[in-house]
C-alpha cells in the first residue's frame, strides 16, 4: 500500500488574468519507506505539490491520500506529527526573534515531548550543529546553519513522512554529505518515507528510488533511479535535463 | 587591472563567551574576472562579501588595512558615502533572495523603482525595461510576475528576480552569494551566461560565492577556498579538481555522483591544523 498517493492533482493560484495553474493533473505514489524525488524546471510546481500535501495550498482538486486516509480541508492535529516539511526558504521559515533553543523547544513541546532539554541537544548534534548554536538567533547563523535548524525542527516531531524541499541546496558539500547520510540512516532506522525536491540530479540519484520530472506544472515522466543513472529518459525535457547536468 | 583590493580583512563578533573571529585576515584582489569563493558552511564567505560593502551590523566589528575600489579606499568612508557605493558601484545578490525583496510591493513596482532611480525615464519605458529584464532571466510569464508579490514566487524565481535587479545600476563589481543554488541546470546556464557577458563585455568584476564546486570549476577564472575565516588555498578554477589542500580534496570527495553510486557519502575529517595555518593571499 502507498504511504502517499497523489492522483490527478491540480493546484491553482489567483484568478482572471493572474490565475496560475501551478500543478496540472499530477499523479504519483510513494510506498512506505521509499524515497521519491521531484526534479524539474524552476517554477514548474515542485514546491507547490509539497505544500498541497501539507494543506498549505488553498485551491486544489484531485485526491491526496496519506497512510490510507484521504485528506481534505483542515488537517487533523495528528497529521503534523506524522508529516513534516523542510521548507525551501530557511530564512522565511524561522521566526527572526526566536532563538534556536526556542524554535526546537517549542516544537517539541507542541508534539507532547517532556524531555525537552535532552532532545534539543540531541537534535542539534544530529544535524551537526552542536551546543554552541543553541542560543543563537537566525541572523547570527550562516545560510547552511539556518537550514540545519530547519531540518532539526522537522525531525523534532519524529515524523513518519518528511517532505524535503531543496533540503541541501543551501549547504556546502561536506555538510550536505552529513545531512544526506543522516537522512539515509533515519530512513533505515525508522522506516521513514521521503518526498524530496532537488535541482541536483546527483543528490536525487543518491537518495531516491524513483523520481518525477516536472515541467510547466506537469509531471512529464516518472522514472526509476536506475534509468536516471543509465541516462535513459523518455521525454525530451527529461533527456535535456539529464544531458545538461553532466 | 585591479578593481578591488582587500587587505587583511577581519570580522569579529563580541559575545559573553569572548570574541568570535568569523573572518580572520583575508586578503585578495579582484580584476575584471570571475572570482569564486568556496568553502564549507560557516567559513565566512557571506560575511566577506558583506564586509566589502561595510554591511556588518553591530555588535559585529570589521577591520581591514584597506578595501580599495579602483584606488579609492572604502574603509574611511562614511555610511552616507557607502550608500552611494552600494548599488551604484558594487551590487550584491544576497543569499536569501526573497528576504531582500520588499514583501508589500509588487515585483514590477520594485524593479521599476530601481530602474528609474538609475535612469531618467518615464513609467512606460521603465515597465518595458522591467519586462525585458525578467525575460532575460528566463521568467516565462513576465507580465503576471510584474503584478505579483515576492511570496508568490518560487525559490528559483526569487533568485532570478534579485539578479535582474542587481544588474540595473550596471555595477563595476557584482557580489553574487549563492545566486543559482535553487535553479535547475538549464535556467542556471542562462543566468550564468548573463553574468559572463557582463564580465567579458563590460569588464565587470564578479565575486561568485558558491558551494557548488563543479559549477565554480567550470564557470570561474580563479577560486579562493575558505576555511574557518581564512583562505586556505587559491587556485585557477580549471585546476580546482586537482587542488592540493586536504580540505579541498575532502570537499570534492563528499559530492554524490550519478555514475558512481555509493551507500554512504564521505564526510570531512577536520584537522585543527587547517584553521591555524596563516591565511593564503589571494592577491595578484
Ligand atoms: N502563493 C502563490 N500565489 C501565486 N502564485 C504562486 C504562489 N505560490 C507559487 N505560485 C506560482 O506557482 C508556480 C509554481 O511555483 P513553485 O514554487 O511550486 O515552483 P518550483 O517548481 O518549486 O520552483 P523552484 O525550483 O524555482 O523553487 C510559479 O509560477 C509561482 O509563481
Ligand atoms: N551576527 C552574527 N553574530 C554571531 N555570529 C555570526 C553572525 N553572523 C554570522 N556569524 C557566524 O559567522 C560565521 C560565518 O558566517 P557566514 O555567513 O559568512 O558563513 P558562510 O561561509 O556564508 O556559510 P554558508 O555557506 O552556510 O552560507 C558563521 O559561523 C556564523 O555563525
Ligand atoms: Mg520550489
Ligand atoms: Mg553564506
CSV table of C-alpha atoms in Angstrom, one decimal, chain B residues 82-243:
chain,number,residue,atom,x,y,z
B,82,UNK,CA,28.9,54.0,1.3
B,83,UNK,CA,25.2,54.2,0.3
B,84,UNK,CA,26.4,55.7,-3.0
B,85,UNK,CA,28.9,52.9,-3.4
B,86,UNK,CA,26.3,50.2,-2.7
B,87,UNK,CA,24.1,49.6,-5.6
B,88,UNK,CA,25.9,52.1,-7.9
B,89,UNK,CA,29.4,50.7,-8.0
B,90,UNK,CA,29.1,47.4,-6.1
B,91,UNK,CA,25.9,45.3,-6.1
B,92,UNK,CA,25.3,42.3,-4.0
B,93,UNK,CA,22.8,39.5,-4.5
B,94,UNK,CA,22.2,38.2,-1.0
B,95,UNK,CA,21.9,34.5,-0.2
B,96,UNK,CA,18.3,34.9,0.9
B,97,UNK,CA,16.7,36.4,-2.2
B,98,UNK,CA,13.1,36.7,-1.0
B,99,UNK,CA,14.3,38.3,2.2
B,100,UNK,CA,15.9,41.1,0.3
B,101,UNK,CA,12.7,42.0,-1.6
B,102,UNK,CA,10.1,44.2,-0.1
B,103,UNK,CA,7.2,41.9,0.8
B,104,UNK,CA,4.5,44.5,0.4
B,105,UNK,CA,5.5,45.8,-3.0
B,106,UNK,CA,4.8,44.0,-6.3
B,107,UNK,CA,7.8,42.7,-8.2
B,108,UNK,CA,7.1,45.2,-11.0
B,109,UNK,CA,7.0,48.2,-8.7
B,110,UNK,CA,10.3,47.2,-7.2
B,111,UNK,CA,12.1,46.7,-10.5
B,112,UNK,CA,10.7,49.8,-12.0
B,113,UNK,CA,11.6,51.9,-9.0
B,114,UNK,CA,15.2,50.6,-9.0
B,115,UNK,CA,15.4,51.2,-12.7
B,116,UNK,CA,14.1,54.8,-12.5
B,117,UNK,CA,16.5,55.5,-9.7
B,118,UNK,CA,19.3,55.0,-12.1
B,119,UNK,CA,17.8,56.1,-15.4
B,120,UNK,CA,15.8,59.2,-16.2
B,121,UNK,CA,12.9,57.5,-17.9
B,122,UNK,CA,9.1,57.5,-17.6
B,123,UNK,CA,6.9,54.8,-16.3
B,124,UNK,CA,6.1,53.3,-19.6
B,125,UNK,CA,9.8,52.9,-20.6
B,126,UNK,CA,10.6,51.5,-17.1
B,127,UNK,CA,7.8,49.0,-17.4
B,128,UNK,CA,9.0,47.8,-20.8
B,129,UNK,CA,12.6,47.5,-19.5
B,130,UNK,CA,11.5,45.6,-16.4
B,131,UNK,CA,9.6,43.0,-18.5
B,132,UNK,CA,12.6,42.7,-20.7
B,133,UNK,CA,14.9,42.1,-17.8
B,134,UNK,CA,12.6,39.4,-16.3
B,135,UNK,CA,12.5,37.7,-19.7
B,136,UNK,CA,16.3,37.8,-19.8
B,137,UNK,CA,16.5,35.7,-16.7
B,138,UNK,CA,14.1,33.2,-18.3
B,139,UNK,CA,10.9,34.2,-16.4
B,140,UNK,CA,8.2,32.8,-18.6
B,141,UNK,CA,5.1,34.9,-17.7
B,142,UNK,CA,6.7,38.3,-17.1
B,143,UNK,CA,3.5,40.4,-17.2
B,144,UNK,CA,2.0,38.2,-14.4
B,145,UNK,CA,5.2,38.3,-12.4
B,146,UNK,CA,5.2,42.1,-12.6
B,147,UNK,CA,1.9,42.2,-10.8
B,148,UNK,CA,2.8,39.5,-8.2
B,149,UNK,CA,4.3,39.8,-4.7
B,150,UNK,CA,7.5,38.2,-3.6
B,151,UNK,CA,5.7,35.4,-1.6
B,152,UNK,CA,4.0,34.3,-4.8
B,153,UNK,CA,7.3,33.5,-6.4
B,154,UNK,CA,9.0,30.1,-6.4
B,155,UNK,CA,12.5,29.8,-4.9
B,156,UNK,CA,14.3,30.0,-8.2
B,157,UNK,CA,12.1,32.8,-9.5
B,158,UNK,CA,13.1,34.9,-6.4
B,159,UNK,CA,16.7,34.3,-7.1
B,160,UNK,CA,16.4,35.3,-10.7
B,161,UNK,CA,14.4,38.5,-9.9
B,162,UNK,CA,17.2,39.6,-7.5
B,163,UNK,CA,19.8,39.0,-10.1
B,164,UNK,CA,17.9,41.1,-12.6
B,165,UNK,CA,17.5,43.9,-10.0
B,166,UNK,CA,21.2,43.9,-9.1
B,167,UNK,CA,22.3,44.4,-12.6
B,168,UNK,CA,20.2,47.5,-13.2
B,169,UNK,CA,22.8,50.0,-11.9
B,170,UNK,CA,25.4,48.5,-14.2
B,171,UNK,CA,27.8,47.9,-11.3
B,172,UNK,CA,31.6,47.7,-11.6
B,173,UNK,CA,31.5,44.8,-9.2
B,174,UNK,CA,28.8,42.2,-8.6
B,175,UNK,CA,29.0,40.1,-5.5
B,176,UNK,CA,26.7,37.1,-6.0
B,177,UNK,CA,26.1,35.0,-2.9
B,178,UNK,CA,24.8,31.5,-3.9
B,179,UNK,CA,23.0,33.1,-6.8
B,180,UNK,CA,22.0,29.9,-8.6
B,181,UNK,CA,21.5,27.5,-5.7
B,182,UNK,CA,17.8,27.0,-6.4
B,183,UNK,CA,18.0,26.8,-10.2
B,184,UNK,CA,17.7,23.8,-12.4
B,185,UNK,CA,20.6,23.3,-14.7
B,186,UNK,CA,19.2,24.9,-17.8
B,187,UNK,CA,18.0,28.1,-16.2
B,188,UNK,CA,21.2,28.2,-14.2
B,189,UNK,CA,23.1,28.2,-17.5
B,190,UNK,CA,21.1,31.2,-18.8
B,191,UNK,CA,21.8,33.2,-15.6
B,192,UNK,CA,25.5,32.4,-15.7
B,193,UNK,CA,25.6,33.5,-19.3
B,194,UNK,CA,24.2,36.9,-18.4
B,195,UNK,CA,26.9,37.4,-15.7
B,196,UNK,CA,29.5,36.1,-18.0
B,197,UNK,CA,28.6,38.6,-20.7
B,198,UNK,CA,28.9,41.4,-18.2
B,199,UNK,CA,32.4,40.4,-17.2
B,200,UNK,CA,33.5,39.9,-20.8
B,201,UNK,CA,31.7,42.8,-22.5
B,202,UNK,CA,31.5,45.5,-19.8
B,203,UNK,CA,34.6,44.5,-17.8
B,204,UNK,CA,32.6,43.9,-14.6
B,205,UNK,CA,34.3,42.1,-11.7
B,206,UNK,CA,32.3,39.2,-10.3
B,207,UNK,CA,32.7,37.6,-6.9
B,208,UNK,CA,30.8,34.3,-7.1
B,209,UNK,CA,30.1,32.7,-3.7
B,210,UNK,CA,29.0,29.1,-4.1
B,211,UNK,CA,29.3,25.7,-2.5
B,212,UNK,CA,28.9,24.0,-5.9
B,213,UNK,CA,32.5,23.0,-6.6
B,214,UNK,CA,31.8,21.6,-10.1
B,215,UNK,CA,30.0,24.8,-11.1
B,216,UNK,CA,32.8,27.0,-9.8
B,217,UNK,CA,35.4,24.9,-11.5
B,218,UNK,CA,33.6,25.3,-14.8
B,219,UNK,CA,32.4,28.9,-14.5
B,220,UNK,CA,35.0,30.9,-12.7
B,221,UNK,CA,38.6,32.0,-13.5
B,222,UNK,CA,40.1,31.9,-10.1
B,223,UNK,CA,38.9,30.4,-6.8
B,224,UNK,CA,39.6,31.2,-3.1
B,225,UNK,CA,38.9,28.3,-0.8
B,226,UNK,CA,37.9,29.4,2.7
B,227,UNK,CA,38.0,27.5,5.9
B,228,UNK,CA,37.3,28.9,9.4
B,229,UNK,CA,37.5,32.5,8.3
B,230,UNK,CA,40.8,32.2,6.4
B,231,UNK,CA,41.8,31.5,2.8
B,232,UNK,CA,43.5,28.1,2.9
B,233,UNK,CA,44.1,27.7,-0.9
B,234,UNK,CA,43.9,29.8,-4.0
B,235,UNK,CA,43.9,28.2,-7.5
B,236,UNK,CA,42.8,28.6,-11.1
B,237,UNK,CA,39.3,27.4,-11.4
B,238,UNK,CA,40.1,24.8,-14.0
B,239,UNK,CA,42.6,23.3,-11.6
B,240,UNK,CA,40.2,23.1,-8.7
B,241,UNK,CA,39.7,19.4,-9.2
B,242,UNK,CA,43.4,18.8,-8.7
B,243,UNK,CA,43.5,21.1,-5.6
